[in-house]
CSV table of C-alpha atoms and ligand atoms in Angstrom, one decimal:
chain,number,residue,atom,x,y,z
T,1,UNK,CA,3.3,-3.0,2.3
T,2,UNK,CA,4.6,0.9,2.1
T,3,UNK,CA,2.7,2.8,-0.5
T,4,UNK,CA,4.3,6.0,-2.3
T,5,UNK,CA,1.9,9.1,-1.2
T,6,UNK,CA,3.2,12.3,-2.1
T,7,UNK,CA,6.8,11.7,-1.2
T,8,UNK,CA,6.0,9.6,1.8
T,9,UNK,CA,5.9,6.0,2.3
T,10,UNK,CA,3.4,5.0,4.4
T,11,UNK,CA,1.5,2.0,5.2
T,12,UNK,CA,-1.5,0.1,3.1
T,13,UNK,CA,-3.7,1.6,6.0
T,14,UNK,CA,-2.3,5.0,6.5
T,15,UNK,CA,-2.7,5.5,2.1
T,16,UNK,CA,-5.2,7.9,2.4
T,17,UNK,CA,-6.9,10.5,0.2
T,18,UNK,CA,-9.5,12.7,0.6
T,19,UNK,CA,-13.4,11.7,-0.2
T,20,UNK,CA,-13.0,15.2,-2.3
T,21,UNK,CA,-10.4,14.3,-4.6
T,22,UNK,CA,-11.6,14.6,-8.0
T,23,UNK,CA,-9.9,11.2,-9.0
T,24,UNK,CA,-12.9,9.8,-6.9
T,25,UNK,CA,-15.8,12.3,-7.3
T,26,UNK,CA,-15.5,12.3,-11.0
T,27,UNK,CA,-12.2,9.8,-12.6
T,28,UNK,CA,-10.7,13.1,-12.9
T,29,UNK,CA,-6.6,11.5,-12.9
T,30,UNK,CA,-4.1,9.1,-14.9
T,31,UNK,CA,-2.7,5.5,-14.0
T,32,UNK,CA,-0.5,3.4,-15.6
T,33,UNK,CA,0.5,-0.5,-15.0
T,34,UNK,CA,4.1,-1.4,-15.0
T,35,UNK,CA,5.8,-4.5,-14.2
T,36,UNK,CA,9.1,-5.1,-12.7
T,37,UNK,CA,10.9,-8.8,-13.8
T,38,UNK,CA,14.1,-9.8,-11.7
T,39,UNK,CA,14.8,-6.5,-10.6
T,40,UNK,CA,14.3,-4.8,-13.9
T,41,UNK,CA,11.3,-2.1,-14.8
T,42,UNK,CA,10.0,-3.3,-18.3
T,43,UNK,CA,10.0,-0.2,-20.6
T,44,UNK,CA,9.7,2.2,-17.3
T,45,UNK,CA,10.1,5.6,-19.6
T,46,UNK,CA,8.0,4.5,-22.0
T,47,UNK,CA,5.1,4.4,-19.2
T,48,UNK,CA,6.3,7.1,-17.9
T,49,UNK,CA,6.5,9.1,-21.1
T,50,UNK,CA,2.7,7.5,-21.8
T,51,UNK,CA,1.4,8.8,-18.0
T,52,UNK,CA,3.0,12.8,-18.8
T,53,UNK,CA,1.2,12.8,-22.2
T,54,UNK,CA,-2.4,11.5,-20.6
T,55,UNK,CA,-2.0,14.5,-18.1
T,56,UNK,CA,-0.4,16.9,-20.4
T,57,UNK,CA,-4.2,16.7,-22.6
T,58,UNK,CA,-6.0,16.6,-19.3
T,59,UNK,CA,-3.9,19.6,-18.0
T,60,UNK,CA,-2.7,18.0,-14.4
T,61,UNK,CA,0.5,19.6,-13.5
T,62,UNK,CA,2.1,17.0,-11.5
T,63,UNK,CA,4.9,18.3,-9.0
T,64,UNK,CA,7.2,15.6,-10.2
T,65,UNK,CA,9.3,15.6,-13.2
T,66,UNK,CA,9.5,12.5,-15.7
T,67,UNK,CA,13.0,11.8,-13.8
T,68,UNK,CA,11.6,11.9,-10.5
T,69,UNK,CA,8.5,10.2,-11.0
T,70,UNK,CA,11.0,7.2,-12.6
T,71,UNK,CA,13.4,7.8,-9.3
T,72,UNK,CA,9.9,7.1,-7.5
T,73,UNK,CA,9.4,4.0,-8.4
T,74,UNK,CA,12.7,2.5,-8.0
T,75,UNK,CA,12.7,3.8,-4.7
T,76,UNK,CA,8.6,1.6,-4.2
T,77,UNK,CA,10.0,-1.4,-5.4
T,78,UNK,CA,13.1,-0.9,-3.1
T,79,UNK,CA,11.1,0.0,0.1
T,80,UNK,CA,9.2,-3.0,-0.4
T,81,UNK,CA,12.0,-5.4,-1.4
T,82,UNK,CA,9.9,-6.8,-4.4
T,83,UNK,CA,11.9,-8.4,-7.4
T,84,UNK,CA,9.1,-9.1,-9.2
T,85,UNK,CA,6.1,-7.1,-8.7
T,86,UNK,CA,3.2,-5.2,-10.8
T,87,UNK,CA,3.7,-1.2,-10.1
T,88,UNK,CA,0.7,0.7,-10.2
T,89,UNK,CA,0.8,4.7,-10.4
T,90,UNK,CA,-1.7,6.8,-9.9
T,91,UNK,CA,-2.0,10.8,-10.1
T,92,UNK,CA,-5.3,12.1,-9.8
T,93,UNK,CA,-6.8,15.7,-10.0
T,94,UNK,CA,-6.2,16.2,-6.1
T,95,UNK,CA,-8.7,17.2,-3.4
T,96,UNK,CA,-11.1,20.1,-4.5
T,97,UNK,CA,-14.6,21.6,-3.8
T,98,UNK,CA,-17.6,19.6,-5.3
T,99,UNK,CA,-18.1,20.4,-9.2
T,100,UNK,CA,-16.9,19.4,-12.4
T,101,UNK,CA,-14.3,22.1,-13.1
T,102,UNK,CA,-11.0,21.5,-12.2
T,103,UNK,CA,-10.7,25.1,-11.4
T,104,UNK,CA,-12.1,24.1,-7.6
T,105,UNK,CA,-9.6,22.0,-7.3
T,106,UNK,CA,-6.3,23.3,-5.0
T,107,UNK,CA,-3.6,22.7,-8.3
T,108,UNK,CA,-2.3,19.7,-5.9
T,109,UNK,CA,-2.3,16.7,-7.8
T,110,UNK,CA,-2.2,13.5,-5.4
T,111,UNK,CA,0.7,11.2,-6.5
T,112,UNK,CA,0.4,7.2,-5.4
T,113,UNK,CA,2.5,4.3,-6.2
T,114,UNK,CA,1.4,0.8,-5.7
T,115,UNK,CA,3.9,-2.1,-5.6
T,116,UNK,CA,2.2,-4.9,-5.5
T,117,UNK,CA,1.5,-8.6,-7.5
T,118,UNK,CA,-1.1,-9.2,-10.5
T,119,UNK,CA,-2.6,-12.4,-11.8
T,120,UNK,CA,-4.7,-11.9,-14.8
T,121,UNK,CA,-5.6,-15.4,-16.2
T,122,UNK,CA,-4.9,-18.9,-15.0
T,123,UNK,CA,-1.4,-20.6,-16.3
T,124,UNK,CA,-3.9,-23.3,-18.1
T,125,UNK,CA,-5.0,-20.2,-20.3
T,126,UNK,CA,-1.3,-19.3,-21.2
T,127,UNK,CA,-0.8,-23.3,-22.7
T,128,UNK,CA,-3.8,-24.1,-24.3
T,129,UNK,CA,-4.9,-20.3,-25.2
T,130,UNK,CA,-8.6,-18.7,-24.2
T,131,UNK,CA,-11.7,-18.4,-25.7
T,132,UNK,CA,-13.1,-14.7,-26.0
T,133,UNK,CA,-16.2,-13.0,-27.5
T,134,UNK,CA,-17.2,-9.5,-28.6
T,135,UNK,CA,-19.3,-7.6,-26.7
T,136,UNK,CA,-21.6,-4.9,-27.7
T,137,UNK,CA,-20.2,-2.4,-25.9
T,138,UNK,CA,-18.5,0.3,-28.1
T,139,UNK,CA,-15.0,1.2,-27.3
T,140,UNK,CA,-15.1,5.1,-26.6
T,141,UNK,CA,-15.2,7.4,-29.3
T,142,UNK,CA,-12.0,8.7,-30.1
T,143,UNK,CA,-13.6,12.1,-30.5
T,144,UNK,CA,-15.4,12.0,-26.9
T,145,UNK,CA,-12.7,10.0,-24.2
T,146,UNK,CA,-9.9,9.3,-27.0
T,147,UNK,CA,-8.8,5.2,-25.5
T,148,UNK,CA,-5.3,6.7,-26.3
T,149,UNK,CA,-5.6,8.4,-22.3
T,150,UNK,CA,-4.9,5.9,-19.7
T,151,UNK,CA,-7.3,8.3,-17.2
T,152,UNK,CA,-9.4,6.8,-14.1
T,153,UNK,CA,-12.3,6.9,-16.3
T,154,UNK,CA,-12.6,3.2,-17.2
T,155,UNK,CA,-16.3,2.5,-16.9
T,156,UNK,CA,-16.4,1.9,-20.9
T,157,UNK,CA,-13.9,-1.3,-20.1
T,158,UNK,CA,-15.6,-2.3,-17.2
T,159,UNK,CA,-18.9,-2.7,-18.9
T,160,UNK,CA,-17.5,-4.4,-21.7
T,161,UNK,CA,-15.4,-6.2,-19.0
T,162,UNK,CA,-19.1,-6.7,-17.0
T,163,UNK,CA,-20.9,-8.2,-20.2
T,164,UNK,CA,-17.9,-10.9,-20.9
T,165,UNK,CA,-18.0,-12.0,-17.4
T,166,UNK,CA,-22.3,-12.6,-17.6
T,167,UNK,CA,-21.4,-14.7,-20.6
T,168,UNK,CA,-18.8,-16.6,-19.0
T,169,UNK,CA,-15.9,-15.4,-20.5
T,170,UNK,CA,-12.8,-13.4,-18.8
T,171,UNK,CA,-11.9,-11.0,-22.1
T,172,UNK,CA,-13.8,-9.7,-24.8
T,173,UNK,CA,-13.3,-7.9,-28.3
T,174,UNK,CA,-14.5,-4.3,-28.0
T,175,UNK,CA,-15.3,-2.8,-31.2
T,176,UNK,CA,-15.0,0.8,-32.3
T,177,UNK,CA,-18.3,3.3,-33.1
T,178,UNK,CA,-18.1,1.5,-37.2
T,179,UNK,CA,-17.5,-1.8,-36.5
T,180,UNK,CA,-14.1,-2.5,-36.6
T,181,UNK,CA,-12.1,-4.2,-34.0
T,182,UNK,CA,-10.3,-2.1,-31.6
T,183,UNK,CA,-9.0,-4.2,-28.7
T,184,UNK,CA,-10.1,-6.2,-25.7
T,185,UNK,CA,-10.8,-4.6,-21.9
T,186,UNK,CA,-7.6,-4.1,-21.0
T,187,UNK,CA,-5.5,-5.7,-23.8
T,188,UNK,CA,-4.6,-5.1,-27.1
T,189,UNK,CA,-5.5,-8.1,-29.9
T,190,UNK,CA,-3.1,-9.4,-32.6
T,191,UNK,CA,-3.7,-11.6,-35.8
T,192,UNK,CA,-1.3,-13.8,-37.8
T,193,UNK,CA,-2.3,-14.7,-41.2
T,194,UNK,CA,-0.3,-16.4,-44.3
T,195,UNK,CA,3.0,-15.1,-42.2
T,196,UNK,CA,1.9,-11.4,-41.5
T,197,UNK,CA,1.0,-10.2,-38.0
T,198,UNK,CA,-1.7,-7.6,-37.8
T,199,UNK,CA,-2.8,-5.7,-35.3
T,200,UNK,CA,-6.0,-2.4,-35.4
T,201,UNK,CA,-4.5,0.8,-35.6
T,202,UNK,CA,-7.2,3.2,-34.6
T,203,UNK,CA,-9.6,4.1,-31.6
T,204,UNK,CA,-7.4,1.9,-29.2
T,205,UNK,CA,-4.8,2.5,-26.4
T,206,UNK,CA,-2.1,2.7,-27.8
T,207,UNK,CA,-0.2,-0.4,-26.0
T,208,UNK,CA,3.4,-0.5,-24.7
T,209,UNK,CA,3.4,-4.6,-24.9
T,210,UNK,CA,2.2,-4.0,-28.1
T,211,UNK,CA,4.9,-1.7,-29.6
T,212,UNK,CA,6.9,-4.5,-28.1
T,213,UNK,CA,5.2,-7.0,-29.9
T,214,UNK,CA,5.7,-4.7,-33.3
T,215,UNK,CA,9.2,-4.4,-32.6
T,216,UNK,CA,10.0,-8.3,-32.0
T,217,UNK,CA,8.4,-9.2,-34.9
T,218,UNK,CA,10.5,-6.4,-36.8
T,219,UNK,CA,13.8,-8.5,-35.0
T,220,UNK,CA,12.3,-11.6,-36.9
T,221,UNK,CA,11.9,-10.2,-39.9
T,222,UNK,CA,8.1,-11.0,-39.4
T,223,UNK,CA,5.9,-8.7,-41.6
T,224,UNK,CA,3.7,-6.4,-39.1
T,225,UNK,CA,1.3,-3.9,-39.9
T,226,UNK,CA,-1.2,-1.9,-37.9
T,227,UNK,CA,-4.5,-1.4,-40.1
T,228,UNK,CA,-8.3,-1.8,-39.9
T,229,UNK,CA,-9.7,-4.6,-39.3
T,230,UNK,CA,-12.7,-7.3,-38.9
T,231,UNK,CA,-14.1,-9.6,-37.2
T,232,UNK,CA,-14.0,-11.5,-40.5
T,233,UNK,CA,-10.6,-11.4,-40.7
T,234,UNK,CA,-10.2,-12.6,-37.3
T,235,UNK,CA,-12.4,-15.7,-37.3
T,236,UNK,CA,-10.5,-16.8,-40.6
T,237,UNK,CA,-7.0,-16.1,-38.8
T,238,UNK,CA,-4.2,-18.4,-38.7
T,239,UNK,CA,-3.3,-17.1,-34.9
T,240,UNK,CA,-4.5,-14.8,-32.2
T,241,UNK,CA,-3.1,-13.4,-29.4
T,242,UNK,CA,-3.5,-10.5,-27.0
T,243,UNK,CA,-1.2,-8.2,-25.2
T,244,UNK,CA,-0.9,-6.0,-21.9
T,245,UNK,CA,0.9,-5.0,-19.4
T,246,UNK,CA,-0.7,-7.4,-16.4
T,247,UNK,CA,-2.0,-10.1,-19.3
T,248,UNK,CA,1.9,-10.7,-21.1
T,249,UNK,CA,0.8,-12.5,-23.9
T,250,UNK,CA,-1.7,-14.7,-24.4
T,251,UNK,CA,-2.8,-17.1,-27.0
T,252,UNK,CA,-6.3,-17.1,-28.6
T,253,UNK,CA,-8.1,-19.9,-29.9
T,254,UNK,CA,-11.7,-19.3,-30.3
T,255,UNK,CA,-13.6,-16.1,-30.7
T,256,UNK,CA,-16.8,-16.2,-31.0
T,257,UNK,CA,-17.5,-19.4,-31.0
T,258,UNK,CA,-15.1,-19.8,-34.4
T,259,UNK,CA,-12.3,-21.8,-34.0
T,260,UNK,CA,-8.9,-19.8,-34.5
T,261,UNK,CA,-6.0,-21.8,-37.0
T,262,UNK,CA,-6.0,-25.3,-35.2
T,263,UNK,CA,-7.3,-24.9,-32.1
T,264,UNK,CA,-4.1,-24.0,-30.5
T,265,UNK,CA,-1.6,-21.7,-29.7
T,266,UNK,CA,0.3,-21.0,-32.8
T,267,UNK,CA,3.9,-21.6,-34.0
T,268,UNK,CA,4.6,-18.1,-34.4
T,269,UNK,CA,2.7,-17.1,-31.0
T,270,UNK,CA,4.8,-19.1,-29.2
T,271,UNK,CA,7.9,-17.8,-30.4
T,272,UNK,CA,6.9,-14.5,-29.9
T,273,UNK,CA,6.1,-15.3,-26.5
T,274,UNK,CA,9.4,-16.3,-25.7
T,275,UNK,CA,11.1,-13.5,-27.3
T,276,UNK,CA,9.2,-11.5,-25.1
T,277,UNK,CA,9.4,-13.5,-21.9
T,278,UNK,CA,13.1,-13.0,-22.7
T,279,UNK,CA,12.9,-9.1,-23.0
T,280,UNK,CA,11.2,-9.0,-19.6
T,281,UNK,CA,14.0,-10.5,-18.3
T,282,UNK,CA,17.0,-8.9,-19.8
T,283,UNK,CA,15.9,-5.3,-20.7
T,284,UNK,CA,14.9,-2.6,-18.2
T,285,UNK,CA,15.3,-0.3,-15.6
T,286,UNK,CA,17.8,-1.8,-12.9
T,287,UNK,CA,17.0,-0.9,-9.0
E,301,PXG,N1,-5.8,-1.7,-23.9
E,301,PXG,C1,-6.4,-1.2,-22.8
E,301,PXG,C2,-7.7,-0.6,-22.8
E,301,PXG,C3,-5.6,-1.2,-21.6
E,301,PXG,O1,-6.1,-0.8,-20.5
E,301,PXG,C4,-3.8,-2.3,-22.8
E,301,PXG,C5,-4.6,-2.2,-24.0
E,301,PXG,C6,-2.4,-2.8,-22.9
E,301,PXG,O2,-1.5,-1.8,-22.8
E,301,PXG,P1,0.0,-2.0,-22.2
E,301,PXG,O3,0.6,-0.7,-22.3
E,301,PXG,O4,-0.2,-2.5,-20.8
E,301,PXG,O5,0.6,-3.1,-23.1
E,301,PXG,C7,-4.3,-1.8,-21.6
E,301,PXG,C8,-3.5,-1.9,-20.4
E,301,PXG,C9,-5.6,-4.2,-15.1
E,301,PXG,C10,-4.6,-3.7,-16.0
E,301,PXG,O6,-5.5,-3.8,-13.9
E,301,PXG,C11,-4.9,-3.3,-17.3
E,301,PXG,C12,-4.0,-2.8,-18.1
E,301,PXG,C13,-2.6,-2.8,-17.8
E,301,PXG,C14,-2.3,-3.2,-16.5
E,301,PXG,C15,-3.3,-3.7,-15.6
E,301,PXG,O7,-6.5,-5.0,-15.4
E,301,PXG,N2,-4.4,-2.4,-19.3
């Protein structure tokens, strides 16, 4: 497997970075997950465009432009002959003396790309739709580490992800500093009701499969808003599903112990689903 360091391919072994990069001593850097399908980057400037504006608030001045960081990927997925694969890219602060301030860093962002493969949840899941729970950990204030920056500070999803996993559960419902449901660890959640899809519109990351999802439904002529929302007005949904980059989209049918609609993935799930299985596969980047 040849990693993208800095302009270099080299080897899973040789993908070194110093124990003093500030990515490590402190989750000072950005990552974003993209997927390739048949040879085509899903929404590749859209990720892009998502990484720049993480860094442009955290003030990393990455050496590569939007263009050549896109250029940079191609040329992964190329170098490792990979059709389908799960891209991960990675720029952290760079190597710098110990402390907090960026200041003692050398202004030399480290740049990585990962080509690679990603399983989230088992196929079963997909079919017959998981069962999730909320956790009690509080998505991040928007005011102290907004979720809208994809940065390598993601211990408030790991503990959320850490408490669902001692319950039994692979996802969970994260809800924001009032109350109201913001997303899951590393998905964004989506209700149907009387027709109408609704998904939270605050305190979340703002998620690419999700605009996706927003713009499908728009194709359908499926009512969509993004609003506030409960927990409530989840248990008494017609349909659930959740969204991501690595997760697709997959059906809900039991949150909290309530049983979602019927029990099973819905109508209108499914054919959003395979509108979107059929994006993945004829929209994108070509390499
Ligand atoms: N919310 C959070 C907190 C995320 O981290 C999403 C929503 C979905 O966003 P996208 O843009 O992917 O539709 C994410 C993305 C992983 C992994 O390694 C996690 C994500 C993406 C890719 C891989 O578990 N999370």
């Amino acid at each position: 497997m040849k990693i993208y360091l800095n302009g270099n391919f080299v080897e899973k072994d040789q993908a070194v970075v110093s124990v003093f990069d500030h990515g490590l001593l402190y989750g000072d850097g950005v990552f974003e997950g993209i997927r390739s399908y048949n040879s085509l980057v899903f929404k590749l400037d859209e990720h892009i465009g998502r990484l720049y504006e993480t860094m442009h608030t955290l003030m990393i001045r990455c050496p590569l432009s939007k263009e050549g960081m896109a250029q940079a990927v191609v040329d992964t997925l190329k170098a490792n002959n990979l059709k389908d694969a799960y891209i991960r890219l990675i720029v952290t602060r760079g190597e710098g003396d110990l402390g907090l301030d960026p200041k003692k860093c050398f202004d030399k962002p480290n740049v990585i790309i990962i080509t690679d493969k990603i399983t989230l949840y088992p196929e079963a899941l997909y079919n017959n739709g998981m069962e999730i729970i909320t956790v009690s950990t509080v998505r991040n204030h928007p005011e102290a580490i907004n979720p809208q920056l994809k940065s390598l500070n993601y211990l408030n999803n790991i503990l959320a992800k850490i408490e669902a996993g001692n319950a039994g559960y692979a996802e969970a419902i994260m809800l924001d500093h009032r109350g109201f449901v913001a997303e899951c660890t590393g998905d964004n959640i989506f209700i149907i009701k009387k027709g109408e899809i609704r998904t939270p519109s605050q305190g979340i990351l703002k998620g690419i499969t999700r605009q996706c999802v927003l713009d499908i439904a728009g194709e359908l002529s499926i009512p969509a808003t993004e609003c506030l929302m409960t927990r409530h007005e989840v248990y008494i949904a017609d349909e659930c599903f959740l969204t991501g980059t690595a997760a697709e989209i997959i059906p809900v049918v039991k949150v909290d112990g309530r049983v979602i609609g019927d029990g099973k993935p819905g109508p209108m799930t499914k054919q959003i689903m395979d509108k979107f299985h059929t994006a993945t596969l004829t929209q994108g980047t070509k390499y």
